[in-house]
């Protein structure tokens, strides 16, 4: 506990109630960002936008959807990674021009946004925020203009749509870092994922039969299944599509999951169907913390069910750090799957042990560290009848600063636990992330400055153990249905893909 979430994006194409569907998709992605939310909608002629600070349910009222009419939408929930916590940095970003509009929603973080922004400003671009996401939008617009396109494709000629797609491709080749993007014009929805696939993005349908993909060029790969660059598309007018950060958002709108957007892929959705472009060679390095903490347990990311991965991490942890105890408990929510796996492998009974207050957000919402620490007592409480007089193994997803863990041990001892053995289903977090996780500085990471025994004493546990990095990787491998490997391990090893 203690890492801060990323953002969540969703895009809808071809549904009459696109804004309403976006609301439900965003609600299912609320765990990925709780600072702001927004929905942009196209009716084929113009794009309307509403975004505010706060939770999805607090921002949107039924009357809003009377104004947000259209069949194409993109939406966003935000936790700040680059840019402050202000309305100006809320997403989606929208640029409106004489010939139409372009909107963009971004999950991730660029590492070269400062230099790109300076270059764009030198060329005359102006910015309304200090977000790296707006840099992406302005870069796409600049590339489009350089190609002779007219910004906004709603009233443009068909060839302008092709120019816009090529502008997006060129922009994707220039930006560096992590990104999962949804981009929208009046008549088009585009999804894009960085070459390493660090941030997740997936595709689904909202009714009718899904169509195969039309290859964009001779370089596109081919496949018999709905994957990047398969056979030519038939008429898509009866099909509605959804792009989302997690498959749980597709489930939330009663859709059907098709596949993940591949690393280095751009997927274009128009009334003619789907078209795929591979703009970079795949170098898969999905953020490993999607499986540990960020993603909902009912999501599937790159062929790996999140809950299955957590369960196997718990099993591995039990085999690597055996200890005698009476019960195993998991810290809600992301520690529960690992606790169940630990219980299964160790033979020690699993009990609930800890209850989470479902009406309070994640602890990082509190603005100061002292408030975050005290929020743990409001957020979590122990079940005394499960724990009193017992030797307890508690499973958490991570230890960052160590302050939350210390408060948790206090809660368990207050409930009468005779012993508290702390087990962590991820390796020690020793390095900060610059690719979309708002981690503290290296000096604030307890595993970077303390040895294992020092951390144990600091949090007040009777024993402490982390899963090994090798054990975690093996747990992910054994959970994969597709055999795809490659994860970003930078927060553990200090080696980053970008």
PDB file of C-alpha atoms in Angstrom, residues 92-331:
ATOM      1  CA  UNK A  92      -9.885  14.917 -21.980  1.00  0.00           C
ATOM      2  CA  UNK A  93      -8.109  17.790 -23.712  1.00  0.00           C
ATOM      3  CA  UNK A  94     -10.051  19.369 -26.569  1.00  0.00           C
ATOM      4  CA  UNK A  95      -8.839  21.661 -29.351  1.00  0.00           C
ATOM      5  CA  UNK A  96     -11.514  23.218 -31.566  1.00  0.00           C
ATOM      6  CA  UNK A  97     -10.715  24.695 -34.969  1.00  0.00           C
ATOM      7  CA  UNK A  98     -12.608  26.168 -37.920  1.00  0.00           C
ATOM      8  CA  UNK A  99     -12.909  22.765 -39.580  1.00  0.00           C
ATOM      9  CA  UNK A 100     -13.620  20.642 -36.505  1.00  0.00           C
ATOM     10  CA  UNK A 101     -12.185  19.376 -33.241  1.00  0.00           C
ATOM     11  CA  UNK A 102      -9.623  16.965 -31.833  1.00  0.00           C
ATOM     12  CA  UNK A 103      -9.876  15.480 -28.331  1.00  0.00           C
ATOM     13  CA  UNK A 104      -7.372  13.315 -26.461  1.00  0.00           C
ATOM     14  CA  UNK A 105      -7.238  11.244 -23.259  1.00  0.00           C
ATOM     15  CA  UNK A 106      -3.950   9.838 -21.978  1.00  0.00           C
ATOM     16  CA  UNK A 107      -2.837   7.306 -19.372  1.00  0.00           C
ATOM     17  CA  UNK A 108       0.893   7.306 -18.741  1.00  0.00           C
ATOM     18  CA  UNK A 109       3.768   9.747 -18.582  1.00  0.00           C
ATOM     19  CA  UNK A 110       6.207  11.072 -21.165  1.00  0.00           C
ATOM     20  CA  UNK A 111       9.908  11.412 -20.416  1.00  0.00           C
ATOM     21  CA  UNK A 112      10.571  13.940 -23.198  1.00  0.00           C
ATOM     22  CA  UNK A 113       7.555  16.215 -22.783  1.00  0.00           C
ATOM     23  CA  UNK A 114       9.618  19.217 -21.631  1.00  0.00           C
ATOM     24  CA  UNK A 115      11.773  19.292 -24.764  1.00  0.00           C
ATOM     25  CA  UNK A 116       8.758  18.663 -27.012  1.00  0.00           C
ATOM     26  CA  UNK A 117       6.814  21.462 -25.349  1.00  0.00           C
ATOM     27  CA  UNK A 118       9.688  23.898 -25.822  1.00  0.00           C
ATOM     28  CA  UNK A 119       9.930  22.950 -29.492  1.00  0.00           C
ATOM     29  CA  UNK A 120       6.179  23.396 -29.989  1.00  0.00           C
ATOM     30  CA  UNK A 121       6.155  26.748 -28.186  1.00  0.00           C
ATOM     31  CA  UNK A 122       9.041  27.938 -30.371  1.00  0.00           C
ATOM     32  CA  UNK A 123       6.829  27.076 -33.344  1.00  0.00           C
ATOM     33  CA  UNK A 124       3.898  29.102 -32.055  1.00  0.00           C
ATOM     34  CA  UNK A 125       1.868  26.563 -30.062  1.00  0.00           C
ATOM     35  CA  UNK A 126       0.213  27.759 -26.863  1.00  0.00           C
ATOM     36  CA  UNK A 127      -0.755  25.661 -23.855  1.00  0.00           C
ATOM     37  CA  UNK A 128      -3.591  25.925 -21.349  1.00  0.00           C
ATOM     38  CA  UNK A 129      -2.061  23.454 -18.878  1.00  0.00           C
ATOM     39  CA  UNK A 130       1.270  22.041 -17.738  1.00  0.00           C
ATOM     40  CA  UNK A 131       0.243  18.450 -18.528  1.00  0.00           C
ATOM     41  CA  UNK A 132       2.342  16.221 -20.769  1.00  0.00           C
ATOM     42  CA  UNK A 133      -0.923  14.993 -22.297  1.00  0.00           C
ATOM     43  CA  UNK A 134      -1.610  18.385 -23.878  1.00  0.00           C
ATOM     44  CA  UNK A 135       1.856  18.206 -25.429  1.00  0.00           C
ATOM     45  CA  UNK A 136       0.779  15.040 -27.265  1.00  0.00           C
ATOM     46  CA  UNK A 137      -2.367  16.720 -28.564  1.00  0.00           C
ATOM     47  CA  UNK A 138      -0.505  19.810 -29.804  1.00  0.00           C
ATOM     48  CA  UNK A 139       2.170  17.644 -31.425  1.00  0.00           C
ATOM     49  CA  UNK A 140      -0.484  15.718 -33.376  1.00  0.00           C
ATOM     50  CA  UNK A 141      -2.060  18.987 -34.523  1.00  0.00           C
ATOM     51  CA  UNK A 142       1.332  20.315 -35.627  1.00  0.00           C
ATOM     52  CA  UNK A 143       2.101  17.148 -37.617  1.00  0.00           C
ATOM     53  CA  UNK A 144      -1.344  17.311 -39.236  1.00  0.00           C
ATOM     54  CA  UNK A 145      -0.900  20.925 -40.330  1.00  0.00           C
ATOM     55  CA  UNK A 146       2.584  20.173 -41.682  1.00  0.00           C
ATOM     56  CA  UNK A 147       1.054  17.496 -43.899  1.00  0.00           C
ATOM     57  CA  UNK A 148      -1.456  19.980 -45.316  1.00  0.00           C
ATOM     58  CA  UNK A 149      -4.396  18.802 -43.255  1.00  0.00           C
ATOM     59  CA  UNK A 150      -7.034  21.054 -41.752  1.00  0.00           C
ATOM     60  CA  UNK A 151      -7.242  20.591 -37.969  1.00  0.00           C
ATOM     61  CA  UNK A 152     -10.455  18.812 -37.093  1.00  0.00           C
ATOM     62  CA  UNK A 153     -11.754  16.209 -39.551  1.00  0.00           C
ATOM     63  CA  UNK A 154     -15.493  16.642 -39.016  1.00  0.00           C
ATOM     64  CA  UNK A 155     -16.017  18.805 -42.117  1.00  0.00           C
ATOM     65  CA  UNK A 156     -12.950  17.711 -44.046  1.00  0.00           C
ATOM     66  CA  UNK A 157     -12.475  15.503 -47.065  1.00  0.00           C
ATOM     67  CA  UNK A 158     -11.745  11.738 -46.755  1.00  0.00           C
ATOM     68  CA  UNK A 159      -8.082  12.314 -47.602  1.00  0.00           C
ATOM     69  CA  UNK A 160      -7.806  14.539 -44.525  1.00  0.00           C
ATOM     70  CA  UNK A 161      -8.724  11.549 -42.380  1.00  0.00           C
ATOM     71  CA  UNK A 162      -5.772   9.644 -43.819  1.00  0.00           C
ATOM     72  CA  UNK A 163      -3.511  12.630 -43.215  1.00  0.00           C
ATOM     73  CA  UNK A 164      -4.704  12.772 -39.622  1.00  0.00           C
ATOM     74  CA  UNK A 165      -3.904   9.103 -39.038  1.00  0.00           C
ATOM     75  CA  UNK A 166      -0.443   9.629 -40.508  1.00  0.00           C
ATOM     76  CA  UNK A 167       0.017  12.654 -38.229  1.00  0.00           C
ATOM     77  CA  UNK A 168      -0.862  10.512 -35.219  1.00  0.00           C
ATOM     78  CA  UNK A 169       1.648   7.864 -36.328  1.00  0.00           C
ATOM     79  CA  UNK A 170       4.423  10.430 -36.692  1.00  0.00           C
ATOM     80  CA  UNK A 171       3.624  11.897 -33.280  1.00  0.00           C
ATOM     81  CA  UNK A 172       3.704   8.455 -31.669  1.00  0.00           C
ATOM     82  CA  UNK A 173       7.168   7.897 -33.089  1.00  0.00           C
ATOM     83  CA  UNK A 174       8.384  11.154 -31.553  1.00  0.00           C
ATOM     84  CA  UNK A 175       7.028  10.903 -28.009  1.00  0.00           C
ATOM     85  CA  UNK A 176       8.926   8.804 -25.475  1.00  0.00           C
ATOM     86  CA  UNK A 177       7.651   7.221 -22.290  1.00  0.00           C
ATOM     87  CA  UNK A 178       4.486   5.365 -21.370  1.00  0.00           C
ATOM     88  CA  UNK A 179       1.148   6.034 -23.011  1.00  0.00           C
ATOM     89  CA  UNK A 180      -2.218   4.490 -23.706  1.00  0.00           C
ATOM     90  CA  UNK A 181      -4.213   7.005 -25.731  1.00  0.00           C
ATOM     91  CA  UNK A 182      -7.729   7.561 -26.985  1.00  0.00           C
ATOM     92  CA  UNK A 183      -7.963  10.238 -29.684  1.00  0.00           C
ATOM     93  CA  UNK A 184     -11.214  11.477 -31.221  1.00  0.00           C
ATOM     94  CA  UNK A 185     -12.389  13.676 -34.072  1.00  0.00           C
ATOM     95  CA  UNK A 186     -15.997  14.230 -35.161  1.00  0.00           C
ATOM     96  CA  UNK A 187     -15.996  10.987 -37.133  1.00  0.00           C
ATOM     97  CA  UNK A 188     -13.115   8.878 -35.877  1.00  0.00           C
ATOM     98  CA  UNK A 189     -11.805   7.166 -32.736  1.00  0.00           C
ATOM     99  CA  UNK A 190      -8.171   6.103 -32.428  1.00  0.00           C
ATOM    100  CA  UNK A 191      -6.463   3.997 -29.772  1.00  0.00           C
ATOM    101  CA  UNK A 192      -2.669   3.919 -29.402  1.00  0.00           C
ATOM    102  CA  UNK A 193      -0.251   2.134 -27.093  1.00  0.00           C
ATOM    103  CA  UNK A 194       3.441   2.800 -26.521  1.00  0.00           C
ATOM    104  CA  UNK A 195       6.005   0.397 -28.077  1.00  0.00           C
ATOM    105  CA  UNK A 196       6.650  -1.252 -24.697  1.00  0.00           C
ATOM    106  CA  UNK A 197       2.972  -1.625 -23.829  1.00  0.00           C
ATOM    107  CA  UNK A 198       3.724  -0.210 -20.379  1.00  0.00           C
ATOM    108  CA  UNK A 199       0.174   1.066 -19.923  1.00  0.00           C
ATOM    109  CA  UNK A 200      -2.749  -1.226 -20.783  1.00  0.00           C
ATOM    110  CA  UNK A 201      -5.419  -0.662 -23.437  1.00  0.00           C
ATOM    111  CA  UNK A 202      -7.959  -3.130 -24.785  1.00  0.00           C
ATOM    112  CA  UNK A 203     -10.729  -3.403 -27.381  1.00  0.00           C
ATOM    113  CA  UNK A 204     -14.278  -4.733 -27.134  1.00  0.00           C
ATOM    114  CA  UNK A 205     -17.639  -4.629 -28.872  1.00  0.00           C
ATOM    115  CA  UNK A 206     -20.949  -3.336 -27.563  1.00  0.00           C
ATOM    116  CA  UNK A 207     -23.348  -5.434 -29.608  1.00  0.00           C
ATOM    117  CA  UNK A 208     -23.555  -7.451 -32.809  1.00  0.00           C
ATOM    118  CA  UNK A 209     -20.694  -9.415 -34.315  1.00  0.00           C
ATOM    119  CA  UNK A 210     -17.178  -8.066 -34.147  1.00  0.00           C
ATOM    120  CA  UNK A 211     -15.434  -7.501 -37.439  1.00  0.00           C
ATOM    121  CA  UNK A 212     -11.901  -8.487 -38.399  1.00  0.00           C
ATOM    122  CA  UNK A 213      -9.369  -5.708 -38.833  1.00  0.00           C
ATOM    123  CA  UNK A 214      -8.445  -4.127 -42.134  1.00  0.00           C
ATOM    124  CA  UNK A 215      -4.690  -3.888 -42.636  1.00  0.00           C
ATOM    125  CA  UNK A 216      -3.559  -0.288 -43.039  1.00  0.00           C
ATOM    126  CA  UNK A 217      -0.553  -1.072 -45.220  1.00  0.00           C
ATOM    127  CA  UNK A 218       1.665  -3.833 -46.494  1.00  0.00           C
ATOM    128  CA  UNK A 219       3.720  -3.762 -43.312  1.00  0.00           C
ATOM    129  CA  UNK A 220       0.766  -4.743 -41.143  1.00  0.00           C
ATOM    130  CA  UNK A 221       0.902  -8.250 -39.742  1.00  0.00           C
ATOM    131  CA  UNK A 222      -1.834 -10.759 -40.515  1.00  0.00           C
ATOM    132  CA  UNK A 223      -3.749 -13.246 -38.417  1.00  0.00           C
ATOM    133  CA  UNK A 224      -6.880 -15.369 -38.599  1.00  0.00           C
ATOM    134  CA  UNK A 225      -8.102 -13.956 -35.304  1.00  0.00           C
ATOM    135  CA  UNK A 226      -9.138 -10.368 -34.481  1.00  0.00           C
ATOM    136  CA  UNK A 227      -5.610  -9.063 -33.918  1.00  0.00           C
ATOM    137  CA  UNK A 228      -3.440  -6.370 -35.405  1.00  0.00           C
ATOM    138  CA  UNK A 229      -3.765  -6.244 -39.189  1.00  0.00           C
ATOM    139  CA  UNK A 230      -6.040  -9.185 -39.987  1.00  0.00           C
ATOM    140  CA  UNK A 231      -8.206  -9.538 -43.127  1.00  0.00           C
ATOM    141  CA  UNK A 232     -10.293  -6.758 -44.670  1.00  0.00           C
ATOM    142  CA  UNK A 233     -13.278  -5.429 -42.744  1.00  0.00           C
ATOM    143  CA  UNK A 234     -16.887  -5.680 -43.838  1.00  0.00           C
ATOM    144  CA  UNK A 235     -19.420  -2.911 -43.281  1.00  0.00           C
ATOM    145  CA  UNK A 236     -19.247  -1.876 -39.604  1.00  0.00           C
ATOM    146  CA  UNK A 237     -22.335   0.306 -39.275  1.00  0.00           C
ATOM    147  CA  UNK A 238     -24.131  -2.119 -36.936  1.00  0.00           C
ATOM    148  CA  UNK A 239     -21.154  -2.562 -34.642  1.00  0.00           C
ATOM    149  CA  UNK A 240     -20.275  -0.416 -31.650  1.00  0.00           C
ATOM    150  CA  UNK A 241     -16.772  -0.545 -30.206  1.00  0.00           C
ATOM    151  CA  UNK A 242     -15.145   0.315 -26.914  1.00  0.00           C
ATOM    152  CA  UNK A 243     -11.534   1.032 -26.012  1.00  0.00           C
ATOM    153  CA  UNK A 244     -10.628   0.926 -22.324  1.00  0.00           C
ATOM    154  CA  UNK A 245      -7.705   0.798 -19.925  1.00  0.00           C
ATOM    155  CA  UNK A 246      -9.062  -2.420 -18.401  1.00  0.00           C
ATOM    156  CA  UNK A 247     -11.398  -5.177 -19.513  1.00  0.00           C
ATOM    157  CA  UNK A 248     -13.602  -4.571 -16.448  1.00  0.00           C
ATOM    158  CA  UNK A 249     -14.836  -1.387 -18.192  1.00  0.00           C
ATOM    159  CA  UNK A 250     -15.974  -3.472 -21.165  1.00  0.00           C
ATOM    160  CA  UNK A 251     -17.854  -5.768 -18.789  1.00  0.00           C
ATOM    161  CA  UNK A 252     -19.450  -2.752 -17.097  1.00  0.00           C
ATOM    162  CA  UNK A 253     -21.222  -1.737 -20.325  1.00  0.00           C
ATOM    163  CA  UNK A 254     -22.220  -5.343 -21.132  1.00  0.00           C
ATOM    164  CA  UNK A 255     -19.659  -5.523 -23.906  1.00  0.00           C
ATOM    165  CA  UNK A 256     -17.513  -8.335 -25.245  1.00  0.00           C
ATOM    166  CA  UNK A 257     -13.738  -8.281 -24.848  1.00  0.00           C
ATOM    167  CA  UNK A 258     -11.899  -8.817 -28.149  1.00  0.00           C
ATOM    168  CA  UNK A 259      -8.208  -8.293 -27.448  1.00  0.00           C
ATOM    169  CA  UNK A 260      -5.533  -6.028 -26.075  1.00  0.00           C
ATOM    170  CA  UNK A 261      -4.154  -3.272 -28.248  1.00  0.00           C
ATOM    171  CA  UNK A 262      -0.647  -4.440 -29.010  1.00  0.00           C
ATOM    172  CA  UNK A 263       2.473  -2.514 -27.984  1.00  0.00           C
ATOM    173  CA  UNK A 264       3.413  -0.158 -30.806  1.00  0.00           C
ATOM    174  CA  UNK A 265      -0.051  -0.350 -32.392  1.00  0.00           C
ATOM    175  CA  UNK A 266      -2.497   2.325 -33.500  1.00  0.00           C
ATOM    176  CA  UNK A 267      -6.093   1.196 -34.001  1.00  0.00           C
ATOM    177  CA  UNK A 268      -8.356   3.425 -36.114  1.00  0.00           C
ATOM    178  CA  UNK A 269     -12.144   3.064 -35.816  1.00  0.00           C
ATOM    179  CA  UNK A 270     -14.415   4.690 -38.407  1.00  0.00           C
ATOM    180  CA  UNK A 271     -17.776   3.888 -39.983  1.00  0.00           C
ATOM    181  CA  UNK A 272     -15.857   1.793 -42.525  1.00  0.00           C
ATOM    182  CA  UNK A 273     -14.570  -0.525 -39.797  1.00  0.00           C
ATOM    183  CA  UNK A 274     -11.308  -1.147 -37.959  1.00  0.00           C
ATOM    184  CA  UNK A 275      -7.839  -0.551 -39.280  1.00  0.00           C
ATOM    185  CA  UNK A 276      -4.545  -1.298 -37.571  1.00  0.00           C
ATOM    186  CA  UNK A 277      -1.117   0.270 -37.939  1.00  0.00           C
ATOM    187  CA  UNK A 278       2.050  -1.040 -36.281  1.00  0.00           C
ATOM    188  CA  UNK A 279       4.155   2.089 -35.974  1.00  0.00           C
ATOM    189  CA  UNK A 280       6.970   0.511 -33.917  1.00  0.00           C
ATOM    190  CA  UNK A 281       8.443  -2.903 -33.196  1.00  0.00           C
ATOM    191  CA  UNK A 282       6.946  -4.482 -30.103  1.00  0.00           C
ATOM    192  CA  UNK A 283       9.213  -4.494 -27.046  1.00  0.00           C
ATOM    193  CA  UNK A 284       6.700  -5.660 -24.468  1.00  0.00           C
ATOM    194  CA  UNK A 285       7.353  -4.365 -20.941  1.00  0.00           C
ATOM    195  CA  UNK A 286       3.959  -4.084 -19.255  1.00  0.00           C
ATOM    196  CA  UNK A 287       3.994  -2.361 -15.864  1.00  0.00           C
ATOM    197  CA  UNK A 288       4.245  -5.197 -13.365  1.00  0.00           C
ATOM    198  CA  UNK A 289       2.281  -3.225 -10.768  1.00  0.00           C
ATOM    199  CA  UNK A 290      -0.857  -3.519 -12.891  1.00  0.00           C
ATOM    200  CA  UNK A 291      -1.009  -7.089 -11.630  1.00  0.00           C
ATOM    201  CA  UNK A 292       0.161  -6.324  -8.093  1.00  0.00           C
ATOM    202  CA  UNK A 293      -1.973  -3.315  -7.235  1.00  0.00           C
ATOM    203  CA  UNK A 294      -3.422  -1.022  -9.902  1.00  0.00           C
ATOM    204  CA  UNK A 295      -5.822  -3.137 -11.930  1.00  0.00           C
ATOM    205  CA  UNK A 296      -9.116  -4.477 -10.677  1.00  0.00           C
ATOM    206  CA  UNK A 297      -9.004  -8.216  -9.898  1.00  0.00           C
ATOM    207  CA  UNK A 298     -11.729  -8.923 -12.482  1.00  0.00           C
ATOM    208  CA  UNK A 299      -9.658  -7.472 -15.335  1.00  0.00           C
ATOM    209  CA  UNK A 300      -7.498  -9.385 -17.813  1.00  0.00           C
ATOM    210  CA  UNK A 301      -4.385  -7.583 -19.073  1.00  0.00           C
ATOM    211  CA  UNK A 302      -2.261  -8.951 -21.918  1.00  0.00           C
ATOM    212  CA  UNK A 303      -3.724 -12.417 -21.498  1.00  0.00           C
ATOM    213  CA  UNK A 304      -3.181 -12.586 -17.727  1.00  0.00           C
ATOM    214  CA  UNK A 305      -6.186 -12.564 -15.371  1.00  0.00           C
ATOM    215  CA  UNK A 306      -5.239 -10.164 -12.593  1.00  0.00           C
ATOM    216  CA  UNK A 307      -6.784 -12.253  -9.824  1.00  0.00           C
ATOM    217  CA  UNK A 308      -5.034 -15.414 -11.044  1.00  0.00           C
ATOM    218  CA  UNK A 309      -1.692 -13.583 -11.055  1.00  0.00           C
ATOM    219  CA  UNK A 310      -2.203 -12.358  -7.487  1.00  0.00           C
ATOM    220  CA  UNK A 311      -3.253 -15.829  -6.352  1.00  0.00           C
ATOM    221  CA  UNK A 312      -0.088 -17.377  -7.794  1.00  0.00           C
ATOM    222  CA  UNK A 313       2.062 -14.643  -6.298  1.00  0.00           C
ATOM    223  CA  UNK A 314       0.607 -15.592  -2.922  1.00  0.00           C
ATOM    224  CA  UNK A 315       1.351 -19.259  -3.530  1.00  0.00           C
ATOM    225  CA  UNK A 316       4.950 -18.457  -4.457  1.00  0.00           C
ATOM    226  CA  UNK A 317       5.320 -16.202  -1.428  1.00  0.00           C
ATOM    227  CA  UNK A 318       4.144 -19.010   0.845  1.00  0.00           C
ATOM    228  CA  UNK A 319       6.736 -21.399  -0.572  1.00  0.00           C
ATOM    229  CA  UNK A 320       9.520 -18.822  -0.296  1.00  0.00           C
ATOM    230  CA  UNK A 321       8.781 -17.630   3.259  1.00  0.00           C
ATOM    231  CA  UNK A 322       7.359 -20.424   5.372  1.00  0.00           C
ATOM    232  CA  UNK A 323       6.288 -19.672   8.920  1.00  0.00           C
ATOM    233  CA  UNK A 324       3.968 -21.154  11.506  1.00  0.00           C
ATOM    234  CA  UNK A 325       0.705 -19.297  12.047  1.00  0.00           C
ATOM    235  CA  UNK A 326      -2.981 -19.792  12.804  1.00  0.00           C
ATOM    236  CA  UNK A 327      -4.621 -17.616  10.117  1.00  0.00           C
ATOM    237  CA  UNK A 328      -3.824 -15.750   6.895  1.00  0.00           C
ATOM    238  CA  UNK A 329      -5.465 -12.422   6.057  1.00  0.00           C
ATOM    239  CA  UNK A 330      -5.152 -10.044   3.111  1.00  0.00           C
ATOM    240  CA  UNK A 331      -5.159  -6.250   3.098  1.00  0.00           C
TER     241      UNK A 331
END
